[in-house]
Amino acid sequence: MNILLDVMGGDNAPDEIIKGAIEGINNLDSSTYITMIGKEDIIKQKISEIYKKDLSEITDRVKIKNATEVITNHEAPTEALKTKLDSSMNVAFEMLKSGEGDCFISAGSTGALMAGGLLKVGRIKGVDRPALCPMLPTIDGKGFLLLDAGANTNCKPINLLQFAQMGSIYMQKACGVNNPSVGLLNIGSEEEKGNVLTKESFPLIKADEKINFYGNIEGRDMFSGDVDVVVADGFTGNIALKTTEGIGLALGKMLKEELTSSLFRKIGAGILSASGALTSFKKRIDYSEYGGALLLGIEKPIVKCHGSGKEKDVKIVLKQAENYVKGGVVESIKESITKNK
Amino acid sequence: MNILLDVMGGDNAPDEIIKGAIEGINNLDSSTYITMIGKEDIIKQKISEIYKKDLSEITDRVKIKNATEVITNHEAPTEALKTKLDSSMNVAFEMLKSGEGDCFISAGSTGALMAGGLLKVGRIKGVDRPALCPMLPTIDGKGFLLLDAGANTNCKPINLLQFAQMGSIYMQKACGVNNPSVGLLNIGSEEEKGNVLTKESFPLIKADEKINFYGNIEGRDMFSGDVDVVVADGFTGNIALKTTEGIGLALGKMLKEELTSSLFRKIGAGILSASGALTSFKKRIDYSEYGGALLLGIEKPIVKCHGSGKEKDVKIVLKQAENYVKGGVVESIKESITKNK
């Protein structure tokens, strides 16, 4: 397997992405390779700075593919993909399409990644709308897959059914979850609750015998670990995702303020810190620990690593992408998706 | 002013509600009275158990109005309001309507409170859809008003404009916020982002010169304190509210687990606890500290106290309701709401 890795995208590119690849390769199967895509001279220079060695002296399973341009977060995605033909993203999409690569990871522009996936690599036949699917944390540490988290602002019931199918297949095939439980994000648990979209989607999802349908799930119950997949239209899913991020950040900030506002508190916090409690807490609520956001419904596996992703995050996403390919998720989706009429 | 208080609704009724009234009356203006509505014999018995005195010996500003029935959370709201004519809620609505009461507080069924407000007390003329409006916490402790949090699942742009107007008026008149900043909950900050509803609502709200319009606000930025009011349709607002609750509960649980998983950690947590850090943290994230959820757009002020509300919460909501009346919020809404054509 050849994993394509955009080393030019993200806040900590290229250093942390390069380190993630080189440190992460040994966590992957011995038949898996990584191709780092980006400005070759810069990549080589960084490796020599960080490791005081050439890449070939470190590993023969990480390679470099030169790409002279970079698409930034500030560019209009479709326009950038059209004009920056030698950007790391464009080169990756071409390699995916031609079969030179089996999957693609980038911490760069989510918009460009989605647009490129859709326009250059293409949808799986029958999938109406590919979805953006981050993993979010749960109390029990299993996490759940949220889809769609923002790729499709306006959705139809068939889209939500397909999200349920794709999410279920991914959790089963790539994450080894047996009979994954799928919830429909809604404002009440009863079947008749919700807006027009959720009311029409509920019976569709319920009728699919391959889906272990939990029924409606409210925002407050998502984090319990009761469901493995939460389905929503992209607008609602994005609101849920961003609210989760926002309150997480706010709580972290408030906790920090409380723990450092006096010497006495600092002592208590110091003990907790030494005990690993605070690190462990941070780790449990840090959803980058659960991997990146998948694009499901595209012909080839594509995974968005967090924009602020560092070495450890890249390593996690590499493993995630490998499982995505190994699980045969794309093939399973092709076989069992309910085609839109 | 006469504040009507349903002492039969909520998980901790009637004890905590009664205590809230009796302990809270002295925080209110000397001209403010509270009428506790519920089963008179039970209320009197509880007061004698708790205070070893009769109500008249404690205060002459808290009175009792007998109501022999109770509407529970498990009943269909409209049906319950029709059949249980002598329920504490129904009696309160009749008193509100006749002018015997100036506002109404209940920790009982939100559905029945909204249905009764709408059907028995009535909308303010020109307000298309009254909204449910909880206060949510912000890092800086000011909090923000979220509306609609679930009263109206499907909304039109005029509804969102009216939510913006009502929220702005409330924050100004009842909370003394000068020129409150109003954000539109959306999945991106740019004007052209969002679904059909937010795209159509944006220019409407922007065009209202009385509104200090912040523009779109994403879920992750709501808790910063940058905006005083966040406007959304009831479906989206409810998802944001419940997600906030859910992640708050999950983080609290995880933090507790981390702080108590070893003796060493318990010592650290003990010091923090003694220093007040954990209590202070809990208080900052506990949004009942910010008051109950208002019903805005109803002819009389109605406030929903949290179902799990205790004495302290009732006291906070009493003050909030008094400010709601004193601020002349209903009158201001009547004067300046944009009428639906």
mmCIF file with all atom_site columns, C-alpha atoms in Angstrom, chain A residues 21-173:
data_model
loop_
_atom_site.group_PDB
_atom_site.id
_atom_site.type_symbol
_atom_site.label_atom_id
_atom_site.label_alt_id
_atom_site.label_comp_id
_atom_site.label_asym_id
_atom_site.label_entity_id
_atom_site.label_seq_id
_atom_site.pdbx_PDB_ins_code
_atom_site.Cartn_x
_atom_site.Cartn_y
_atom_site.Cartn_z
_atom_site.occupancy
_atom_site.B_iso_or_equiv
_atom_site.pdbx_formal_charge
_atom_site.auth_seq_id
_atom_site.auth_comp_id
_atom_site.auth_asym_id
_atom_site.auth_atom_id
_atom_site.pdbx_PDB_model_num
ATOM 1   C CA . ALA A 1 21  ? 5.804   10.090 8.496   1.00 0.00 ? 21  ALA A CA 1
ATOM 2   C CA . ILE A 1 22  ? 9.310   9.065  9.502   1.00 0.00 ? 22  ILE A CA 1
ATOM 3   C CA . GLU A 1 23  ? 8.370   8.221  13.092  1.00 0.00 ? 23  GLU A CA 1
ATOM 4   C CA . GLY A 1 24  ? 5.073   6.654  12.064  1.00 0.00 ? 24  GLY A CA 1
ATOM 5   C CA . ILE A 1 25  ? 6.169   4.317  9.291   1.00 0.00 ? 25  ILE A CA 1
ATOM 6   C CA . ASN A 1 26  ? 7.131   1.537  11.702  1.00 0.00 ? 26  ASN A CA 1
ATOM 7   C CA . ASN A 1 27  ? 3.634   1.456  13.195  1.00 0.00 ? 27  ASN A CA 1
ATOM 8   C CA . LEU A 1 28  ? 2.324   0.469  9.787   1.00 0.00 ? 28  LEU A CA 1
ATOM 9   C CA . ASP A 1 29  ? 2.386   -2.891 8.013   1.00 0.00 ? 29  ASP A CA 1
ATOM 10  C CA . SER A 1 30  ? 5.756   -3.790 6.535   1.00 0.00 ? 30  SER A CA 1
ATOM 11  C CA . SER A 1 31  ? 4.238   -3.668 3.052   1.00 0.00 ? 31  SER A CA 1
ATOM 12  C CA . THR A 1 32  ? 3.015   -0.094 3.506   1.00 0.00 ? 32  THR A CA 1
ATOM 13  C CA . TYR A 1 33  ? 4.918   2.824  2.037   1.00 0.00 ? 33  TYR A CA 1
ATOM 14  C CA . ILE A 1 34  ? 4.466   6.551  2.506   1.00 0.00 ? 34  ILE A CA 1
ATOM 15  C CA . THR A 1 35  ? 4.973   9.073  -0.275  1.00 0.00 ? 35  THR A CA 1
ATOM 16  C CA . MET A 1 36  ? 5.561   12.569 1.091   1.00 0.00 ? 36  MET A CA 1
ATOM 17  C CA . ILE A 1 37  ? 4.365   15.096 -1.452  1.00 0.00 ? 37  ILE A CA 1
ATOM 18  C CA . GLY A 1 38  ? 5.767   18.625 -1.461  1.00 0.00 ? 38  GLY A CA 1
ATOM 19  C CA . LYS A 1 39  ? 8.777   20.737 -2.299  1.00 0.00 ? 39  LYS A CA 1
ATOM 20  C CA . GLU A 1 40  ? 11.552  18.160 -2.551  1.00 0.00 ? 40  GLU A CA 1
ATOM 21  C CA . ASP A 1 41  ? 14.438  20.491 -1.718  1.00 0.00 ? 41  ASP A CA 1
ATOM 22  C CA . ILE A 1 42  ? 12.699  21.798 1.402   1.00 0.00 ? 42  ILE A CA 1
ATOM 23  C CA . ILE A 1 43  ? 11.747  18.287 2.537   1.00 0.00 ? 43  ILE A CA 1
ATOM 24  C CA . LYS A 1 44  ? 15.312  17.040 2.104   1.00 0.00 ? 44  LYS A CA 1
ATOM 25  C CA . GLN A 1 45  ? 16.719  20.058 3.915   1.00 0.00 ? 45  GLN A CA 1
ATOM 26  C CA . LYS A 1 46  ? 14.305  19.629 6.831   1.00 0.00 ? 46  LYS A CA 1
ATOM 27  C CA . ILE A 1 47  ? 15.130  15.932 7.161   1.00 0.00 ? 47  ILE A CA 1
ATOM 28  C CA . SER A 1 48  ? 18.824  16.686 7.226   1.00 0.00 ? 48  SER A CA 1
ATOM 29  C CA . GLU A 1 49  ? 18.239  19.411 9.864   1.00 0.00 ? 49  GLU A CA 1
ATOM 30  C CA . ILE A 1 50  ? 16.067  17.217 12.084  1.00 0.00 ? 50  ILE A CA 1
ATOM 31  C CA . TYR A 1 51  ? 17.784  13.837 11.684  1.00 0.00 ? 51  TYR A CA 1
ATOM 32  C CA . LYS A 1 52  ? 21.301  14.845 10.518  1.00 0.00 ? 52  LYS A CA 1
ATOM 33  C CA . LYS A 1 53  ? 20.873  12.106 7.919   1.00 0.00 ? 53  LYS A CA 1
ATOM 34  C CA . ASP A 1 54  ? 19.485  11.598 4.451   1.00 0.00 ? 54  ASP A CA 1
ATOM 35  C CA . LEU A 1 55  ? 16.057  9.999  4.111   1.00 0.00 ? 55  LEU A CA 1
ATOM 36  C CA . SER A 1 56  ? 17.535  6.873  2.490   1.00 0.00 ? 56  SER A CA 1
ATOM 37  C CA . GLU A 1 57  ? 19.702  6.338  5.576   1.00 0.00 ? 57  GLU A CA 1
ATOM 38  C CA . ILE A 1 58  ? 16.643  6.438  7.858   1.00 0.00 ? 58  ILE A CA 1
ATOM 39  C CA . THR A 1 59  ? 14.105  4.296  6.013   1.00 0.00 ? 59  THR A CA 1
ATOM 40  C CA . ASP A 1 60  ? 13.398  2.978  2.555   1.00 0.00 ? 60  ASP A CA 1
ATOM 41  C CA . ARG A 1 61  ? 9.657   2.974  3.120   1.00 0.00 ? 61  ARG A CA 1
ATOM 42  C CA . VAL A 1 62  ? 9.181   6.741  3.049   1.00 0.00 ? 62  VAL A CA 1
ATOM 43  C CA . LYS A 1 63  ? 9.663   8.411  -0.314  1.00 0.00 ? 63  LYS A CA 1
ATOM 44  C CA . ILE A 1 64  ? 9.408   11.924 -1.704  1.00 0.00 ? 64  ILE A CA 1
ATOM 45  C CA . LYS A 1 65  ? 7.351   13.124 -4.651  1.00 0.00 ? 65  LYS A CA 1
ATOM 46  C CA . ASN A 1 66  ? 8.178   16.631 -5.761  1.00 0.00 ? 66  ASN A CA 1
ATOM 47  C CA . ALA A 1 67  ? 5.367   19.207 -6.021  1.00 0.00 ? 67  ALA A CA 1
ATOM 48  C CA . THR A 1 68  ? 6.375   22.817 -6.377  1.00 0.00 ? 68  THR A CA 1
ATOM 49  C CA . GLU A 1 69  ? 3.218   24.633 -5.309  1.00 0.00 ? 69  GLU A CA 1
ATOM 50  C CA . VAL A 1 70  ? 1.059   24.828 -2.181  1.00 0.00 ? 70  VAL A CA 1
ATOM 51  C CA . ILE A 1 71  ? -2.667  25.512 -1.821  1.00 0.00 ? 71  ILE A CA 1
ATOM 52  C CA . THR A 1 72  ? -3.357  27.640 1.244   1.00 0.00 ? 72  THR A CA 1
ATOM 53  C CA . ASN A 1 73  ? -6.442  27.938 3.441   1.00 0.00 ? 73  ASN A CA 1
ATOM 54  C CA . HIS A 1 74  ? -7.047  31.434 2.143   1.00 0.00 ? 74  HIS A CA 1
ATOM 55  C CA . GLU A 1 75  ? -7.589  30.442 -1.482  1.00 0.00 ? 75  GLU A CA 1
ATOM 56  C CA . ALA A 1 76  ? -10.891 29.587 -3.148  1.00 0.00 ? 76  ALA A CA 1
ATOM 57  C CA . PRO A 1 77  ? -10.563 25.770 -3.341  1.00 0.00 ? 77  PRO A CA 1
ATOM 58  C CA . THR A 1 78  ? -11.854 25.086 -6.845  1.00 0.00 ? 78  THR A CA 1
ATOM 59  C CA . GLU A 1 79  ? -9.943  27.996 -8.338  1.00 0.00 ? 79  GLU A CA 1
ATOM 60  C CA . ALA A 1 80  ? -6.724  26.975 -6.568  1.00 0.00 ? 80  ALA A CA 1
ATOM 61  C CA . LEU A 1 81  ? -7.040  23.395 -7.796  1.00 0.00 ? 81  LEU A CA 1
ATOM 62  C CA . LYS A 1 82  ? -7.451  24.640 -11.355 1.00 0.00 ? 82  LYS A CA 1
ATOM 63  C CA . THR A 1 83  ? -4.530  27.035 -11.375 1.00 0.00 ? 83  THR A CA 1
ATOM 64  C CA . LYS A 1 84  ? -1.979  25.375 -9.075  1.00 0.00 ? 84  LYS A CA 1
ATOM 65  C CA . LEU A 1 85  ? -1.524  22.238 -11.101 1.00 0.00 ? 85  LEU A CA 1
ATOM 66  C CA . ASP A 1 86  ? 1.757   21.358 -9.433  1.00 0.00 ? 86  ASP A CA 1
ATOM 67  C CA . SER A 1 87  ? 0.467   21.837 -5.901  1.00 0.00 ? 87  SER A CA 1
ATOM 68  C CA . SER A 1 88  ? 0.970   19.010 -3.412  1.00 0.00 ? 88  SER A CA 1
ATOM 69  C CA . MET A 1 89  ? -2.792  18.427 -3.365  1.00 0.00 ? 89  MET A CA 1
ATOM 70  C CA . ASN A 1 90  ? -3.193  18.301 -7.115  1.00 0.00 ? 90  ASN A CA 1
ATOM 71  C CA . VAL A 1 91  ? -0.265  15.960 -7.509  1.00 0.00 ? 91  VAL A CA 1
ATOM 72  C CA . ALA A 1 92  ? -1.766  13.702 -4.859  1.00 0.00 ? 92  ALA A CA 1
ATOM 73  C CA . PHE A 1 93  ? -5.152  13.640 -6.557  1.00 0.00 ? 93  PHE A CA 1
ATOM 74  C CA . GLU A 1 94  ? -3.532  12.692 -9.869  1.00 0.00 ? 94  GLU A CA 1
ATOM 75  C CA . MET A 1 95  ? -1.615  9.874  -8.182  1.00 0.00 ? 95  MET A CA 1
ATOM 76  C CA . LEU A 1 96  ? -4.775  8.643  -6.456  1.00 0.00 ? 96  LEU A CA 1
ATOM 77  C CA . LYS A 1 97  ? -6.638  8.656  -9.723  1.00 0.00 ? 97  LYS A CA 1
ATOM 78  C CA . SER A 1 98  ? -3.924  6.835  -11.663 1.00 0.00 ? 98  SER A CA 1
ATOM 79  C CA . GLY A 1 99  ? -3.560  4.195  -8.958  1.00 0.00 ? 99  GLY A CA 1
ATOM 80  C CA . GLU A 1 100 ? -0.055  5.260  -7.908  1.00 0.00 ? 100 GLU A CA 1
ATOM 81  C CA . GLY A 1 101 ? -1.420  5.913  -4.429  1.00 0.00 ? 101 GLY A CA 1
ATOM 82  C CA . ASP A 1 102 ? -4.003  4.053  -2.338  1.00 0.00 ? 102 ASP A CA 1
ATOM 83  C CA . CYS A 1 103 ? -5.103  6.877  -0.065  1.00 0.00 ? 103 CYS A CA 1
ATOM 84  C CA . PHE A 1 104 ? -4.332  10.512 0.664   1.00 0.00 ? 104 PHE A CA 1
ATOM 85  C CA . ILE A 1 105 ? -3.787  12.432 3.899   1.00 0.00 ? 105 ILE A CA 1
ATOM 86  C CA . SER A 1 106 ? -3.583  16.209 4.189   1.00 0.00 ? 106 SER A CA 1
ATOM 87  C CA . ALA A 1 107 ? -3.648  18.729 7.036   1.00 0.00 ? 107 ALA A CA 1
ATOM 88  C CA . GLY A 1 108 ? -4.234  21.496 4.503   1.00 0.00 ? 108 GLY A CA 1
ATOM 89  C CA . SER A 1 109 ? -7.377  23.273 3.330   1.00 0.00 ? 109 SER A CA 1
ATOM 90  C CA . THR A 1 110 ? -10.472 21.161 4.052   1.00 0.00 ? 110 THR A CA 1
ATOM 91  C CA . GLY A 1 111 ? -12.321 22.935 1.262   1.00 0.00 ? 111 GLY A CA 1
ATOM 92  C CA . ALA A 1 112 ? -9.659  22.110 -1.314  1.00 0.00 ? 112 ALA A CA 1
ATOM 93  C CA . LEU A 1 113 ? -9.457  18.534 -0.087  1.00 0.00 ? 113 LEU A CA 1
ATOM 94  C CA . MET A 1 114 ? -13.209 18.075 -0.445  1.00 0.00 ? 114 MET A CA 1
ATOM 95  C CA . ALA A 1 115 ? -13.359 19.843 -3.800  1.00 0.00 ? 115 ALA A CA 1
ATOM 96  C CA . GLY A 1 116 ? -10.415 17.862 -5.159  1.00 0.00 ? 116 GLY A CA 1
ATOM 97  C CA . GLY A 1 117 ? -11.812 14.586 -3.859  1.00 0.00 ? 117 GLY A CA 1
ATOM 98  C CA . LEU A 1 118 ? -15.106 15.287 -5.538  1.00 0.00 ? 118 LEU A CA 1
ATOM 99  C CA . LEU A 1 119 ? -13.885 16.798 -8.810  1.00 0.00 ? 119 LEU A CA 1
ATOM 100 C CA . LYS A 1 120 ? -10.582 15.051 -9.416  1.00 0.00 ? 120 LYS A CA 1
ATOM 101 C CA . VAL A 1 121 ? -11.042 11.634 -7.797  1.00 0.00 ? 121 VAL A CA 1
ATOM 102 C CA . GLY A 1 122 ? -14.806 11.406 -7.997  1.00 0.00 ? 122 GLY A CA 1
ATOM 103 C CA . ARG A 1 123 ? -17.698 10.023 -6.026  1.00 0.00 ? 123 ARG A CA 1
ATOM 104 C CA . ILE A 1 124 ? -18.357 6.348  -5.584  1.00 0.00 ? 124 ILE A CA 1
ATOM 105 C CA . LYS A 1 125 ? -21.040 5.491  -8.137  1.00 0.00 ? 125 LYS A CA 1
ATOM 106 C CA . GLY A 1 126 ? -24.403 5.700  -6.415  1.00 0.00 ? 126 GLY A CA 1
ATOM 107 C CA . VAL A 1 127 ? -23.234 7.930  -3.579  1.00 0.00 ? 127 VAL A CA 1
ATOM 108 C CA . ASP A 1 128 ? -25.145 11.152 -3.954  1.00 0.00 ? 128 ASP A CA 1
ATOM 109 C CA . ARG A 1 129 ? -23.114 13.243 -1.542  1.00 0.00 ? 129 ARG A CA 1
ATOM 110 C CA . PRO A 1 130 ? -19.766 12.347 -0.015  1.00 0.00 ? 130 PRO A CA 1
ATOM 111 C CA . ALA A 1 131 ? -19.503 13.342 3.644   1.00 0.00 ? 131 ALA A CA 1
ATOM 112 C CA . LEU A 1 132 ? -16.902 14.820 5.968   1.00 0.00 ? 132 LEU A CA 1
ATOM 113 C CA . CYS A 1 133 ? -16.609 12.532 8.985   1.00 0.00 ? 133 CYS A CA 1
ATOM 114 C CA . PRO A 1 134 ? -14.611 13.418 12.096  1.00 0.00 ? 134 PRO A CA 1
ATOM 115 C CA . MET A 1 135 ? -14.352 11.133 15.119  1.00 0.00 ? 135 MET A CA 1
ATOM 116 C CA . LEU A 1 136 ? -15.496 12.746 18.369  1.00 0.00 ? 136 LEU A CA 1
ATOM 117 C CA . PRO A 1 137 ? -14.648 11.634 21.901  1.00 0.00 ? 137 PRO A CA 1
ATOM 118 C CA . THR A 1 138 ? -16.903 9.667  24.227  1.00 0.00 ? 138 THR A CA 1
ATOM 119 C CA . ILE A 1 139 ? -16.686 9.079  27.962  1.00 0.00 ? 139 ILE A CA 1
ATOM 120 C CA . ASP A 1 140 ? -15.775 5.424  27.440  1.00 0.00 ? 140 ASP A CA 1
ATOM 121 C CA . GLY A 1 141 ? -12.965 6.356  25.052  1.00 0.00 ? 141 GLY A CA 1
ATOM 122 C CA . LYS A 1 142 ? -14.391 4.526  22.025  1.00 0.00 ? 142 LYS A CA 1
ATOM 123 C CA . GLY A 1 143 ? -15.389 7.695  20.194  1.00 0.00 ? 143 GLY A CA 1
ATOM 124 C CA . PHE A 1 144 ? -18.030 8.051  17.528  1.00 0.00 ? 144 PHE A CA 1
ATOM 125 C CA . LEU A 1 145 ? -18.073 9.005  13.870  1.00 0.00 ? 145 LEU A CA 1
ATOM 126 C CA . LEU A 1 146 ? -20.063 12.137 13.028  1.00 0.00 ? 146 LEU A CA 1
ATOM 127 C CA . LEU A 1 147 ? -21.255 12.553 9.455   1.00 0.00 ? 147 LEU A CA 1
ATOM 128 C CA . ASP A 1 148 ? -21.828 14.829 7.701   1.00 0.00 ? 148 ASP A CA 1
ATOM 129 C CA . ALA A 1 149 ? -19.848 17.490 9.540   1.00 0.00 ? 149 ALA A CA 1
ATOM 130 C CA . GLY A 1 150 ? -20.076 20.141 6.882   1.00 0.00 ? 150 GLY A CA 1
ATOM 131 C CA . ALA A 1 151 ? -19.597 18.937 3.317   1.00 0.00 ? 151 ALA A CA 1
ATOM 132 C CA . ASN A 1 152 ? -23.300 19.199 2.430   1.00 0.00 ? 152 ASN A CA 1
ATOM 133 C CA . THR A 1 153 ? -25.199 22.142 3.835   1.00 0.00 ? 153 THR A CA 1
ATOM 134 C CA . ASN A 1 154 ? -28.569 21.133 2.425   1.00 0.00 ? 154 ASN A CA 1
ATOM 135 C CA . CYS A 1 155 ? -29.424 17.443 2.478   1.00 0.00 ? 155 CYS A CA 1
ATOM 136 C CA . LYS A 1 156 ? -32.234 15.093 1.479   1.00 0.00 ? 156 LYS A CA 1
ATOM 137 C CA . PRO A 1 157 ? -33.344 11.929 3.285   1.00 0.00 ? 157 PRO A CA 1
ATOM 138 C CA . ILE A 1 158 ? -31.468 9.710  0.798   1.00 0.00 ? 158 ILE A CA 1
ATOM 139 C CA . ASN A 1 159 ? -28.260 11.527 1.761   1.00 0.00 ? 159 ASN A CA 1
ATOM 140 C CA . LEU A 1 160 ? -28.800 10.803 5.440   1.00 0.00 ? 160 LEU A CA 1
ATOM 141 C CA . LEU A 1 161 ? -29.547 7.158  4.665   1.00 0.00 ? 161 LEU A CA 1
ATOM 142 C CA . GLN A 1 162 ? -26.315 6.922  2.698   1.00 0.00 ? 162 GLN A CA 1
ATOM 143 C CA . PHE A 1 163 ? -24.412 8.631  5.521   1.00 0.00 ? 163 PHE A CA 1
ATOM 144 C CA . ALA A 1 164 ? -25.804 5.997  7.883   1.00 0.00 ? 164 ALA A CA 1
ATOM 145 C CA . GLN A 1 165 ? -24.725 3.223  5.530   1.00 0.00 ? 165 GLN A CA 1
ATOM 146 C CA . MET A 1 166 ? -21.241 4.617  4.901   1.00 0.00 ? 166 MET A CA 1
ATOM 147 C CA . GLY A 1 167 ? -20.606 5.387  8.574   1.00 0.00 ? 167 GLY A CA 1
ATOM 148 C CA . SER A 1 168 ? -21.743 1.939  9.568   1.00 0.00 ? 168 SER A CA 1
ATOM 149 C CA . ILE A 1 169 ? -19.517 0.263  6.972   1.00 0.00 ? 169 ILE A CA 1
ATOM 150 C CA . TYR A 1 170 ? -16.485 2.335  7.984   1.00 0.00 ? 170 TYR A CA 1
ATOM 151 C CA . MET A 1 171 ? -16.828 1.590  11.694  1.00 0.00 ? 171 MET A CA 1
ATOM 152 C CA . GLN A 1 172 ? -17.233 -2.099 10.945  1.00 0.00 ? 172 GLN A CA 1
ATOM 153 C CA . LYS A 1 173 ? -14.580 -2.590 8.289   1.00 0.00 ? 173 LYS A CA 1
#
